[in-house]
C-alpha positions as a printed NumPy array, in Angstrom:
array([[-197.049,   23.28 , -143.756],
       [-194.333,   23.014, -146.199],
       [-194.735,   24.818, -149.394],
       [-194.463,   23.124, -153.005],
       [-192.748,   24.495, -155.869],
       [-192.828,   22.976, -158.937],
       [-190.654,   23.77 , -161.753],
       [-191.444,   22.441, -165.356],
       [-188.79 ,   21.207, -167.499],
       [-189.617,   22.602, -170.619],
       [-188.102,   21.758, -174.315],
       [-187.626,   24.011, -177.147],
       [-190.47 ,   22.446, -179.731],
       [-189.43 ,   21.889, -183.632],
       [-191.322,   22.821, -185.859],
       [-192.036,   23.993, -189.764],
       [-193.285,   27.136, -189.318],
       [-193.151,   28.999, -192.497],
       [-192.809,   33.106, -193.007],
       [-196.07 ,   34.476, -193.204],
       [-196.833,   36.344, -196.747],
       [-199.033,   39.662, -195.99 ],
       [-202.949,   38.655, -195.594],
       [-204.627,   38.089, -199.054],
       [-208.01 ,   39.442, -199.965],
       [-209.683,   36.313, -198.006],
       [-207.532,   36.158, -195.35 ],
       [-207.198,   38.35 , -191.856],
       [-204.344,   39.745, -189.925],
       [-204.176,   38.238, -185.764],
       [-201.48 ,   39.534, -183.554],
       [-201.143,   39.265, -180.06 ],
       [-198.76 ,   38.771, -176.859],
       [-197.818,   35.629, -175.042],
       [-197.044,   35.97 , -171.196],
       [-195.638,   33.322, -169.332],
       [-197.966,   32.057, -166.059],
       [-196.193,   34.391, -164.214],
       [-196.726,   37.816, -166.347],
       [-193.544,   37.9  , -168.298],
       [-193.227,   37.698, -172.379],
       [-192.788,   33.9  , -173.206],
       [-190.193,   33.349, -176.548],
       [-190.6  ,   30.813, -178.845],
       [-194.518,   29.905, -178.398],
       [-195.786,   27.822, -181.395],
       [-198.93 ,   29.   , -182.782],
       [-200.387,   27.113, -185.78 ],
       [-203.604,   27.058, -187.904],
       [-205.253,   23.644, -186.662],
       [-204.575,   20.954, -189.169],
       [-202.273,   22.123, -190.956],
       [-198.486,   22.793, -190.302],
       [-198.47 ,   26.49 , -191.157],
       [-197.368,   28.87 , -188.137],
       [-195.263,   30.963, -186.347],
       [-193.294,   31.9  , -183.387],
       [-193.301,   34.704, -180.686],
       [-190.098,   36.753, -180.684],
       [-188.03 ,   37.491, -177.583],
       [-190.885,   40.058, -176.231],
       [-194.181,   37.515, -176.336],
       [-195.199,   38.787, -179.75 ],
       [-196.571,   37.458, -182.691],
       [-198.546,   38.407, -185.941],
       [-200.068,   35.572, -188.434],
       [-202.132,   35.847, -191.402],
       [-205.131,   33.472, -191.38 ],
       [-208.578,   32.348, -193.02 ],
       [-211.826,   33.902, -191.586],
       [-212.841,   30.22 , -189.787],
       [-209.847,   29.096, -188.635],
       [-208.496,   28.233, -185.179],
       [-205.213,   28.971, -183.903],
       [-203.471,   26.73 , -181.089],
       [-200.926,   28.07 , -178.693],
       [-198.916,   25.554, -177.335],
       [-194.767,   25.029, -175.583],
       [-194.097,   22.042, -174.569],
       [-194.933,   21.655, -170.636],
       [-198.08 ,   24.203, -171.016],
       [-201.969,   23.265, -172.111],
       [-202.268,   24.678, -175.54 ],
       [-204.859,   27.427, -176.146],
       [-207.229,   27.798, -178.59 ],
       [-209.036,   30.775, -180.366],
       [-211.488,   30.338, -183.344],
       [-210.887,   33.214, -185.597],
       [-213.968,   35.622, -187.212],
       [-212.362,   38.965, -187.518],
       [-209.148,   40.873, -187.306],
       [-208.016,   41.063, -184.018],
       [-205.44 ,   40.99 , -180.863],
       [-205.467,   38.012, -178.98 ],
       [-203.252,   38.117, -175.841],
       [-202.679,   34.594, -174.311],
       [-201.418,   33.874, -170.798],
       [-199.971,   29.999, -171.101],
       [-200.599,   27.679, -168.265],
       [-198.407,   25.048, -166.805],
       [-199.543,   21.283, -167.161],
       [-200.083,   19.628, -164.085],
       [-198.36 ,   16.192, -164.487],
       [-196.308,   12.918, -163.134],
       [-194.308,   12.423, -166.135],
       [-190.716,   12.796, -166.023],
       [-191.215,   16.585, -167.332],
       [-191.401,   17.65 , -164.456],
       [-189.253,   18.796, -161.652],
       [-190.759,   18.628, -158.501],
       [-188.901,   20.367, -155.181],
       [-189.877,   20.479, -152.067],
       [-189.19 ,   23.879, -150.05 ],
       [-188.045,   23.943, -146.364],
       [-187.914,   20.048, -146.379],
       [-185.266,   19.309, -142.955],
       [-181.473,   18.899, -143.61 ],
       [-180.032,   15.512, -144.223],
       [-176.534,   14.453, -144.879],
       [-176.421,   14.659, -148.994],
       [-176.399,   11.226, -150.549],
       [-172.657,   11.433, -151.916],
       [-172.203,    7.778, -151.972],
       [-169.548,    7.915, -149.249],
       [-167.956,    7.746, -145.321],
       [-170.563,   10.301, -144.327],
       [-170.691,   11.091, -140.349],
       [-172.932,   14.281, -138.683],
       [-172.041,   15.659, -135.067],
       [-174.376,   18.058, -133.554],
       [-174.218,   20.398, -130.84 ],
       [-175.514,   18.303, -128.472],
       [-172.752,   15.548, -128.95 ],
       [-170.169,   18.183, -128.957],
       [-171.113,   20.065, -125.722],
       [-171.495,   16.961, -123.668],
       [-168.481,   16.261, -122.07 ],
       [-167.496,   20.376, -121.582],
       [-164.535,   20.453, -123.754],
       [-162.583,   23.522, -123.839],
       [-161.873,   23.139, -127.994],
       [-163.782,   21.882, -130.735],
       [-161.344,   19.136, -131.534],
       [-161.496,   17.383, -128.244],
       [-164.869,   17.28 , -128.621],
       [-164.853,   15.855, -131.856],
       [-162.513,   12.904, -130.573],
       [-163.869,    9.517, -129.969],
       [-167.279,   10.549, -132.101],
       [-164.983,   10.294, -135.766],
       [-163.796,    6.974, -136.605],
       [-160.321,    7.75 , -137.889],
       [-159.827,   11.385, -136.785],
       [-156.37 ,   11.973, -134.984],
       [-154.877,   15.323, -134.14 ],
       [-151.091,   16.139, -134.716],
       [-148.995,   18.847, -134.121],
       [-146.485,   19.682, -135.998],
       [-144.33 ,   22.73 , -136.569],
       [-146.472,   24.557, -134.227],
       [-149.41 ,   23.889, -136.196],
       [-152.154,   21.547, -135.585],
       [-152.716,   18.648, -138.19 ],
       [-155.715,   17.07 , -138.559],
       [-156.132,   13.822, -140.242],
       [-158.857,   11.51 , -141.264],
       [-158.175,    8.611, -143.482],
       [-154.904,    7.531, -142.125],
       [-151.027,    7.718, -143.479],
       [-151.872,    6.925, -147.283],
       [-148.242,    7.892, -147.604],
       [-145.109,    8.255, -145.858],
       [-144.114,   11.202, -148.32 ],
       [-147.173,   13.019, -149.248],
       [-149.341,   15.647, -147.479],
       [-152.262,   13.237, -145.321],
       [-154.025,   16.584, -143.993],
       [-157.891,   16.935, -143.854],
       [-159.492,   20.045, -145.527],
       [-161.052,   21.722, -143.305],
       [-164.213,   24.303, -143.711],
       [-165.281,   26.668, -141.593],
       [-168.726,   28.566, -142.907],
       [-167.882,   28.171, -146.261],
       [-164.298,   29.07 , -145.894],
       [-161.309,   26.924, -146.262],
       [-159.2  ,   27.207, -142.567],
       [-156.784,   25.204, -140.726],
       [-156.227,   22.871, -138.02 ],
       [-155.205,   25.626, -135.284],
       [-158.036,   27.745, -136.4  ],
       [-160.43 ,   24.964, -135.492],
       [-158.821,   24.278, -132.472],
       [-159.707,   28.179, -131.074],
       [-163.456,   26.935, -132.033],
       [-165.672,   27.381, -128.785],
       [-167.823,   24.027, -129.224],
       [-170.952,   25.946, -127.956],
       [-170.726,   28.053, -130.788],
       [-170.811,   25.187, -133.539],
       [-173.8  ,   23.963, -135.057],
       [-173.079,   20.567, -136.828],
       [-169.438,   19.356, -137.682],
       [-170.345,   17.203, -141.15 ],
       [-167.324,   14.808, -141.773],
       [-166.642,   13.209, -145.222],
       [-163.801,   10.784, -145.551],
       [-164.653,    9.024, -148.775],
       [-162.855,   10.779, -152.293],
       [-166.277,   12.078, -152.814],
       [-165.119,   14.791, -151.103],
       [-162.824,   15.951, -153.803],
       [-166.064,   16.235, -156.233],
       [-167.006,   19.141, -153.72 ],
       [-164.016,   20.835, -153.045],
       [-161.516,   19.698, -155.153],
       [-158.411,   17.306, -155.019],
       [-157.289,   18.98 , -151.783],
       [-160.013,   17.054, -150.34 ],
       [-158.864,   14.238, -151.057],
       [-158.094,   13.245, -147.518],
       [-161.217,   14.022, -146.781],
       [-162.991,   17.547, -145.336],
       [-164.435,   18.576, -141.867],
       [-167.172,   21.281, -142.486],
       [-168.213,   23.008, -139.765],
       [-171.268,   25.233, -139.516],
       [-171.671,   27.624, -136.882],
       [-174.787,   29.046, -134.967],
       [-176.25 ,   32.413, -135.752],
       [-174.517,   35.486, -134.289],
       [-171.359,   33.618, -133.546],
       [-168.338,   36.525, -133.163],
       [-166.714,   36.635, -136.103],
       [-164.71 ,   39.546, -134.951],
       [-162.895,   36.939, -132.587],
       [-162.115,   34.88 , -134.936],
       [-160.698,   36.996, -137.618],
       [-158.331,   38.219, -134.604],
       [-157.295,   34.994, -133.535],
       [-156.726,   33.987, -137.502],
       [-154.586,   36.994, -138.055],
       [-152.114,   36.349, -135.507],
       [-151.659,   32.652, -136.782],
       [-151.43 ,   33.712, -140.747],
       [-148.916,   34.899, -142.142],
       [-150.868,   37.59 , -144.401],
       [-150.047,   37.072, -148.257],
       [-149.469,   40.55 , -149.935],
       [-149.698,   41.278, -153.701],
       [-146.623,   42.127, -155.637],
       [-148.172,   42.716, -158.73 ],
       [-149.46 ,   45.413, -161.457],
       [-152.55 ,   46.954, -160.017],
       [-154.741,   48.525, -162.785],
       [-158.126,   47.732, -164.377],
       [-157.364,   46.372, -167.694],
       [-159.795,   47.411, -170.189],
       [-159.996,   44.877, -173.19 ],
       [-161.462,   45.858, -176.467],
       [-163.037,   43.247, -178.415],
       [-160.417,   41.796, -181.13 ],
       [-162.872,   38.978, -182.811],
       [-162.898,   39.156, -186.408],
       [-166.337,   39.516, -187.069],
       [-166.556,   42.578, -184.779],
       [-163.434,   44.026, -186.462],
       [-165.72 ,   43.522, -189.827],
       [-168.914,   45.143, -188.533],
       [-167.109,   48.318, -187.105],
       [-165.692,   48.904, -191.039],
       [-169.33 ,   49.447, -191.744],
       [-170.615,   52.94 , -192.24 ],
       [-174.238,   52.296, -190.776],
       [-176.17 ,   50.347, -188.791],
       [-178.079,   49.414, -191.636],
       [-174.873,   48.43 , -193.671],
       [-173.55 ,   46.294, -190.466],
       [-176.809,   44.235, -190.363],
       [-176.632,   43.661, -193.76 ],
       [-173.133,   42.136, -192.999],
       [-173.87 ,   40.039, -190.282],
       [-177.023,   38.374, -192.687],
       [-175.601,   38.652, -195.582],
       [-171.962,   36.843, -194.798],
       [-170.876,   36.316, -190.881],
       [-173.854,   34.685, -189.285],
       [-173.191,   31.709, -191.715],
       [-169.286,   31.88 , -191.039],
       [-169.241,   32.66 , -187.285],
       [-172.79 ,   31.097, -186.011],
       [-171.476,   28.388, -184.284],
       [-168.838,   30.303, -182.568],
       [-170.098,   30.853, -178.8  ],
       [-169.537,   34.6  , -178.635],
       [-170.767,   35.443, -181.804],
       [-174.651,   36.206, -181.349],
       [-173.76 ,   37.837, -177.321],
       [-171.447,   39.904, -179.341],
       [-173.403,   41.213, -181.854],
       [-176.122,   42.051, -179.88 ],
       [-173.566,   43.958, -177.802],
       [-172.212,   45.472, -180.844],
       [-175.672,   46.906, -182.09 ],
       [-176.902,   47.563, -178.802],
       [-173.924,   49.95 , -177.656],
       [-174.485,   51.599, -180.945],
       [-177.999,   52.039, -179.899],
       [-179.991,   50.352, -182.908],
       [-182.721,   49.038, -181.372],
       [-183.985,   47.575, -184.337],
       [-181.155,   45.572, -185.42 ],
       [-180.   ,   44.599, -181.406],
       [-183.923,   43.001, -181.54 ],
       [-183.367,   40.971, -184.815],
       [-180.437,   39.762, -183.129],
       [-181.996,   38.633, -180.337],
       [-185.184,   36.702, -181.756],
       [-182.606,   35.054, -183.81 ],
       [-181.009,   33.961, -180.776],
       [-184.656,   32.939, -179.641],
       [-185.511,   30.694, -182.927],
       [-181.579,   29.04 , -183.722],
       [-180.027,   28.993, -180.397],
       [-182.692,   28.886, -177.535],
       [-181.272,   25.182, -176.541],
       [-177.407,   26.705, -176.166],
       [-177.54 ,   27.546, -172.093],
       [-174.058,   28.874, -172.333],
       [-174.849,   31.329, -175.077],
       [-178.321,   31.973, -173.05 ],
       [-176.666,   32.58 , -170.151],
       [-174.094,   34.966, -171.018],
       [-176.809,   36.804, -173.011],
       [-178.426,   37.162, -170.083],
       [-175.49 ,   39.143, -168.137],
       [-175.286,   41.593, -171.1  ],
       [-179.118,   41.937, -170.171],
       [-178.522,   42.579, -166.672],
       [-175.737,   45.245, -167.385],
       [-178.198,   46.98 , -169.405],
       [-180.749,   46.44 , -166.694],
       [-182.949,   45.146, -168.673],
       [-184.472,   43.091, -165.85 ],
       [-187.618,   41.878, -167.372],
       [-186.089,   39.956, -170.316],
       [-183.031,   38.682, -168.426],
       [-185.217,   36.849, -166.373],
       [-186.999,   35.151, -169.275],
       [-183.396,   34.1  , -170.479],
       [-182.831,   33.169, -167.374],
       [-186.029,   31.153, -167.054],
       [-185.136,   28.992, -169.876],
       [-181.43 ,   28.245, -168.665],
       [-183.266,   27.03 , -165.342],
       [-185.941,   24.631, -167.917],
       [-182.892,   23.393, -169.73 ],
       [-180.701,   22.924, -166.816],
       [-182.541,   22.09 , -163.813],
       [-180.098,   20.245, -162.147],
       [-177.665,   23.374, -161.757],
       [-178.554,   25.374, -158.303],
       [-176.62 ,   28.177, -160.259],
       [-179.894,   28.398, -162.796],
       [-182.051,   28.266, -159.204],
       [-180.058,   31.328, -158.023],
       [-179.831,   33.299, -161.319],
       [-183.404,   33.883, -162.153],
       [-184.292,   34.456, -158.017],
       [-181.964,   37.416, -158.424],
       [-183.821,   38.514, -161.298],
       [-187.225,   38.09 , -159.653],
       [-185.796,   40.316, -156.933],
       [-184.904,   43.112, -159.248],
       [-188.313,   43.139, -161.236],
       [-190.179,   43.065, -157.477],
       [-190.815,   39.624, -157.815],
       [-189.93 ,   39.032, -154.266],
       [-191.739,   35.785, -152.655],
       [-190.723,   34.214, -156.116],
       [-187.49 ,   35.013, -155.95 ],
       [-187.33 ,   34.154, -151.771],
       [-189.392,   30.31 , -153.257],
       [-186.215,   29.602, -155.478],
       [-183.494,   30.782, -153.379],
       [-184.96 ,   28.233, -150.537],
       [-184.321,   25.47 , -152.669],
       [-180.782,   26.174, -152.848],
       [-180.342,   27.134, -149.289],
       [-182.993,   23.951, -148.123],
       [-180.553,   21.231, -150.111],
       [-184.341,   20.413, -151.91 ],
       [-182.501,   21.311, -155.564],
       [-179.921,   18.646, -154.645],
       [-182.715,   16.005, -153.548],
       [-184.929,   16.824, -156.08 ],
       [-182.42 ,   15.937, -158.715],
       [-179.736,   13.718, -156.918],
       [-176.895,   16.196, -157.358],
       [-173.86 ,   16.938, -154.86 ],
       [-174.314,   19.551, -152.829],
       [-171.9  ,   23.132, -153.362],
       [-171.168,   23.848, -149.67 ],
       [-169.949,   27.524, -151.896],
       [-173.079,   28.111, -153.468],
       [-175.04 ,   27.722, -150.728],
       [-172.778,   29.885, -148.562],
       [-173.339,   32.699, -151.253],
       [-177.369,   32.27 , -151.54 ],
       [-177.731,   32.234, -147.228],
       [-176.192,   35.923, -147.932],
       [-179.049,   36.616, -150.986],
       [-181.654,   35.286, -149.387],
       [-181.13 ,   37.061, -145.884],
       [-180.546,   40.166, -147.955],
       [-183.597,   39.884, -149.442],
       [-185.767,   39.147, -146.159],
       [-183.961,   41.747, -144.465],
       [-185.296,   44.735, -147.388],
       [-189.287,   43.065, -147.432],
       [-190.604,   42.376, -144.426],
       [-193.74 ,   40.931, -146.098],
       [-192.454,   37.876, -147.023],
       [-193.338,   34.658, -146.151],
       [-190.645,   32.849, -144.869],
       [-191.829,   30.226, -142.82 ],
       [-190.064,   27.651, -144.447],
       [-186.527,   29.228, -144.215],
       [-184.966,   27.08 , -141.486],
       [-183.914,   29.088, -138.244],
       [-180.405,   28.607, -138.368],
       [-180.178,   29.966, -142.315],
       [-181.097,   33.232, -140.715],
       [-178.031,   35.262, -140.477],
       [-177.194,   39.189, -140.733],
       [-175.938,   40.016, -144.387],
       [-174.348,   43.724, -144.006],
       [-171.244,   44.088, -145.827],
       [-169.518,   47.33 , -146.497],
       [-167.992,   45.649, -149.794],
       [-169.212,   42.742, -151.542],
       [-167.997,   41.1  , -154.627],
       [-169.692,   38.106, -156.864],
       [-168.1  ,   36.613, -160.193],
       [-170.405,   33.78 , -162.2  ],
       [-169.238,   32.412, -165.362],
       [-171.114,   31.071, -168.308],
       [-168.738,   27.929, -169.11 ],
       [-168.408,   24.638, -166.876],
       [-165.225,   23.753, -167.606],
       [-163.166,   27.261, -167.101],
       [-161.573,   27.167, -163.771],
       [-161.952,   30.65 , -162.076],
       [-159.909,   32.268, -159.107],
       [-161.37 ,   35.414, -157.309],
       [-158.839,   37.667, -155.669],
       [-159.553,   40.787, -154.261],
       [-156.205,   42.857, -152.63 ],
       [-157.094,   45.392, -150.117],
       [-155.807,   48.606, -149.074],
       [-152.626,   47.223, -147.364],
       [-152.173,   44.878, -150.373],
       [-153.198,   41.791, -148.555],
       [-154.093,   39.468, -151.357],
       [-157.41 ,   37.733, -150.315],
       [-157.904,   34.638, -152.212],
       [-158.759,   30.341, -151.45 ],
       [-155.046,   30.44 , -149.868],
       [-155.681,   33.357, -147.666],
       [-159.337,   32.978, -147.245],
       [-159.468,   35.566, -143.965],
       [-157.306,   38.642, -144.161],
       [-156.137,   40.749, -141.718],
       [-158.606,   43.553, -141.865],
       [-161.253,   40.682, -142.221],
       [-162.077,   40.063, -145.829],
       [-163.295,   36.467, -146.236],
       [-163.124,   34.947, -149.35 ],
       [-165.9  ,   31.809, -150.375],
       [-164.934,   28.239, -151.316],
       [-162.614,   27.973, -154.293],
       [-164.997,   25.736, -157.028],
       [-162.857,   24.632, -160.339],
       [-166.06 ,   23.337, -161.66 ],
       [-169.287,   24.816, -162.671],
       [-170.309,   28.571, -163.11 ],
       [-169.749,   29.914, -160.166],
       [-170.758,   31.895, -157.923],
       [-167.323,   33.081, -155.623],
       [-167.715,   35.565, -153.386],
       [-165.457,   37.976, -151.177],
       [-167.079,   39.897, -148.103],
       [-165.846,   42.57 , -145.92 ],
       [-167.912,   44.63 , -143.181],
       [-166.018,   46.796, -141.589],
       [-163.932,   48.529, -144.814],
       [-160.948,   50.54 , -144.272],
       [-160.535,   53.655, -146.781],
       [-159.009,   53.039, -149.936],
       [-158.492,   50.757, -152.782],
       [-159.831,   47.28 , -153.575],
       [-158.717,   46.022, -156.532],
       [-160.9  ,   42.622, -157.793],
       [-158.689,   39.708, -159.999],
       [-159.36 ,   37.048, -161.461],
       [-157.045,   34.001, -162.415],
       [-158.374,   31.282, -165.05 ],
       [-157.674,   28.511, -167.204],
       [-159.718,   26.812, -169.324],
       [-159.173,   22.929, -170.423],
       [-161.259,   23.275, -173.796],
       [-160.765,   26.334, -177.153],
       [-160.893,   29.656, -175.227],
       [-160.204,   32.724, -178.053],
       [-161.428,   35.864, -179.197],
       [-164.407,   34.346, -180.899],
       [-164.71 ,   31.659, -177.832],
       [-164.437,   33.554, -174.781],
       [-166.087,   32.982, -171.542],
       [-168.286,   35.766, -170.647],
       [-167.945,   36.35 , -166.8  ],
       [-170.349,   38.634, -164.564],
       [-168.517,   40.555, -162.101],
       [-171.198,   42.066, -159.343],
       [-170.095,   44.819, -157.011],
       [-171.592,   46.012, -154.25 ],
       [-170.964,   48.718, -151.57 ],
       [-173.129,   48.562, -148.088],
       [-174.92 ,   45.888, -149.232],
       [-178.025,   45.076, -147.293],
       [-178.084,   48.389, -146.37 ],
       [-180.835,   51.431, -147.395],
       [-177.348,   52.667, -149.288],
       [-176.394,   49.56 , -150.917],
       [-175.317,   50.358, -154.738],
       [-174.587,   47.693, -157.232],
       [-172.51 ,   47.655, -160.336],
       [-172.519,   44.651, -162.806],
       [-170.148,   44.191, -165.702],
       [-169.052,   41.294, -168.331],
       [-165.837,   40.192, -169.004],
       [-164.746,   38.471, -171.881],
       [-162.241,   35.892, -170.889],
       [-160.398,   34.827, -174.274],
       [-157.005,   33.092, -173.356],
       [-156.803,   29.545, -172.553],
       [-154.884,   30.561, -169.185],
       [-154.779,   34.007, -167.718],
       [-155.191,   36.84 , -164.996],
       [-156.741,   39.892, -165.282],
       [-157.953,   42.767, -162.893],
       [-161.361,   43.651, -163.492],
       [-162.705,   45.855, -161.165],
       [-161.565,   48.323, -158.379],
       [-163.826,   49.527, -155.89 ],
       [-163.014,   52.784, -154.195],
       [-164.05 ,   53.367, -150.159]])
């Protein structure tokens, strides 16, 4: 039986909650923590004295402390939980774990785990072949199979390379080529053709400009992706691809560039003397200058919490919590500084409230189920990972789906089955099962939609493995190239040869990009991942021209 998981969409409530004044002779101090329905501090609760409009808020750890009348009743509410009550007749603690509301209204987002593949409803030419229909007629090659069962689909060769084509000549003078995707990896006509048809799964065709919304405008003759069965031999392949591919080497600067941070305010702060004196800064003068700058609060928290006043790095955050808990970009690249201090726990509240605020992003799906996974929260973090890998987050909300993104989670989720064994994962679909040991593995997210990032990673024989040169020679694979959204891209390699890889990044971004507007992106690391030694390294990279390239990261083998 399928399991249901239902995610609230929850609101930041408004309210005019005043500062509390110390308790008078007639009144009584209550203080308390709020926890979430799942055991983590909840931010931003509301609790008022009934009737009246007097209150407060938790801070970014659950707490809370209000002054009140001997008589009185507090309420607990957020918006998408029942609100508590607690009549008041002596000083105390009262600890309050909030409930979700069980409702129809249009609060709610309801998704369905394990529900069966479809074709996504993309409003296009949309056609599915299956193994069955491929394997019929005992074809030799993929594409014979394929011909006769795509309206439209004629095979070319040219140059010594095989052309496929879907929509027809649009133009005598322009490139009519399909895109073609093999397991989440752009390839190419000849490729395909080397493409035992036992070993394919489903061949999904779209030949409607749809397909550019998923991959890009060189999809806009339309894109074969193919999805192979479980344990096909990917050693073949990357054999066969070599010796067709030119490999592209890098002719470049290789060095990790290690930016400091040049925004004025943080030039201000470090004239300070003290902690004390910098905080007194930032209240006194820059928070009203520089609030509404998007790295301004992520960098001051960074700021005091490399300096290591915890004090001051917690004012900054339950400021965050009470002026900016609606801003999912600021949220979510506060989040990453969180993780690089593994600080686990409260990154996946932040996290939490990204996925509340933007529901219809599988990114928000994926970020806290990586979180849940590093605080132990494992069948949680297996629930929300299914509904990326599933498609449900795409039904559930009527989104396209990111043939990338769900490339990316298959490897998460598998990685997290294959470490706990007591998970129930009945309604992972068979074929999502795959082995996910990679010597090196590298991840980049990004907090802003609309900065267009590039992963490259060069190897130790310089091959540059990027969307152009998706397989190298040594068999790197690189993920889907996405110039929308925040990510995820990913590069993979299982069998490493000793040496160098250096990680790059190329980016452009169509809106204000500067030192005081960056775009914070999360570069993940791993070496023998999905192994007993697997080792992870996160760090955040402030991205602060409009247009760039930086390296960012070398990992040693």
């Amino acid at each position: 039986m399928k399991t249901i998981l239902k995610l609230f969409l929850v609101s930041l409530i408004t309210l005019n909650s005043h500062a509390q004044e110390a308790p008078t002779i007639d009144q009584i101090n209550v203080s308390g923590i709020i926890l979430d329905e799942e055991g983590n501090p909840f931010p931003n609760v509301s609790i008022l004295i009934k009737g009246t409009e007097t209150g407060t808020q938790t801070d970014v750890k659950g707490n809370y402390s209000i002054a009140v009348n001997t008589g009185e009743v507090l309420t607990y509410s957020f918006k998408g939980y029942s609100t508590s009550e607690a009549y008041i007749n002596a000083p105390k603690n009262i600890n309050i774990t909030m409930i979700p509301q069980e409702s129809e209204s249009k609060d709610l987002i309801v998704t369905t785990l394990g529900i069966e593949k479809t074709k996504d409803e993309i409003g296009t030419a949309y056609t599915v072949v299956n193994n069955k229909l491929l394997t019929q007629a005992n074809n030799t090659d993929i594409l014979s199979s394929l011909a006769g069962k795509v309206s439209g689909l004629t095979i070319l060769e040219r140059y010594g390379e095989v052309v496929v084509i879907l929509r027809g000549n649009r133009s005598m003078l322009s490139d009519n080529t399909a895109l073609i995707v093999i397991d989440n990896v752009i390839s190419s006509g000849s490729f395909l053709r080397t493409l035992d048809p036992n070993s394919v799964k489903t061949v999904n065709v779209i030949k409607g400009a749809n397909g550019a919304a998923l991959y890009g405008s060189r999809a806009s003759n339309g894109v074969l992706v193919i999805t192979t069965k479980k344990g096909y031999d990917t050693k073949k392949t990357r054999t066969t691809t070599a010796t067709r591919i030119t490999p592209v080497r890098y002719k470049g600067r290789l060095k990790v560039k290690n930016t400091s941070n040049k925004a004025d305010y943080i030039k201000a702060l470090s004239k300070t003397k003290t902690n004390e004196e910098a905080f007194s800064l930032h209240t006194e003068e820059l928070k009203d200058k520089y609030q509404d700058d998007l790295g301004y609060y992520v960098d001051v928290y960074d700021y005091f919490s490399k300096a290591g006043a915890e004090q001051e790095s917690k004012a900054i955050l339950n400021e965050i919590i009470k002026s900016q808990y609606d801003n999912y970009e600021l949220l979510r690249a506060l989040a990453y500084k969180l993780e690089q201090n593994k600080n686990y726990t409260l990154a996946s509240s932040i996290y939490k409230r990204v996925l509340l605020l933007r529901p219809e992003d599988a990114q928000s799906y994926r970020d806290l189920a990586l979180m849940y996974q590093e605080i132990g929260k494992n069948q949680k973090a297996f629930e929300l990972l299914n509904t990326v890998v599933s498609d449900a987050v795409y039904k559930a909300n009527n989104t396209k789906k990111s043939f990338a993104m769900n490339g990316i989670t298959k490897n998460e989720i598998n990685n997290l089955i294959q470490k706990d064994n007591t998970i129930d994962k009945s309604t992972l679909d068979s074929f999502n099962e795959i082995t996910t040991n990679y010597d090196v593995r590298v991840v980049i997210d990004w907090n802003r939609a609309n900065t267009d990032i590039e992963l490259h990673v060069v190897d130790p024989n310089l091959e540059d493995c990027f969307y152009r040169n998706p397989k190298t020679q040594i068999g790197g694979e690189i993920s889907v190239d996405l110039s929308t959204g925040y990510g995820p891209e990913e590069f993979t390699l299982r069998n490493a040869r000793k040496g160098d890889y250096y990680v790059k990044v190329d980016y452009k971004n169509v809106e204000l990009q500067d030192d005081e507007n960056p775009t914070f992106m999360k570069v993940t690391t791993f070496k023998d991942y999905g192994t007993t030694k697997e080792t992870k390294e996160v760090q955040v990279v402030r991205l602060v021209k409009k247009n760039g390239e930086q390296v960012v990261a070398k990992i040693s083998i």
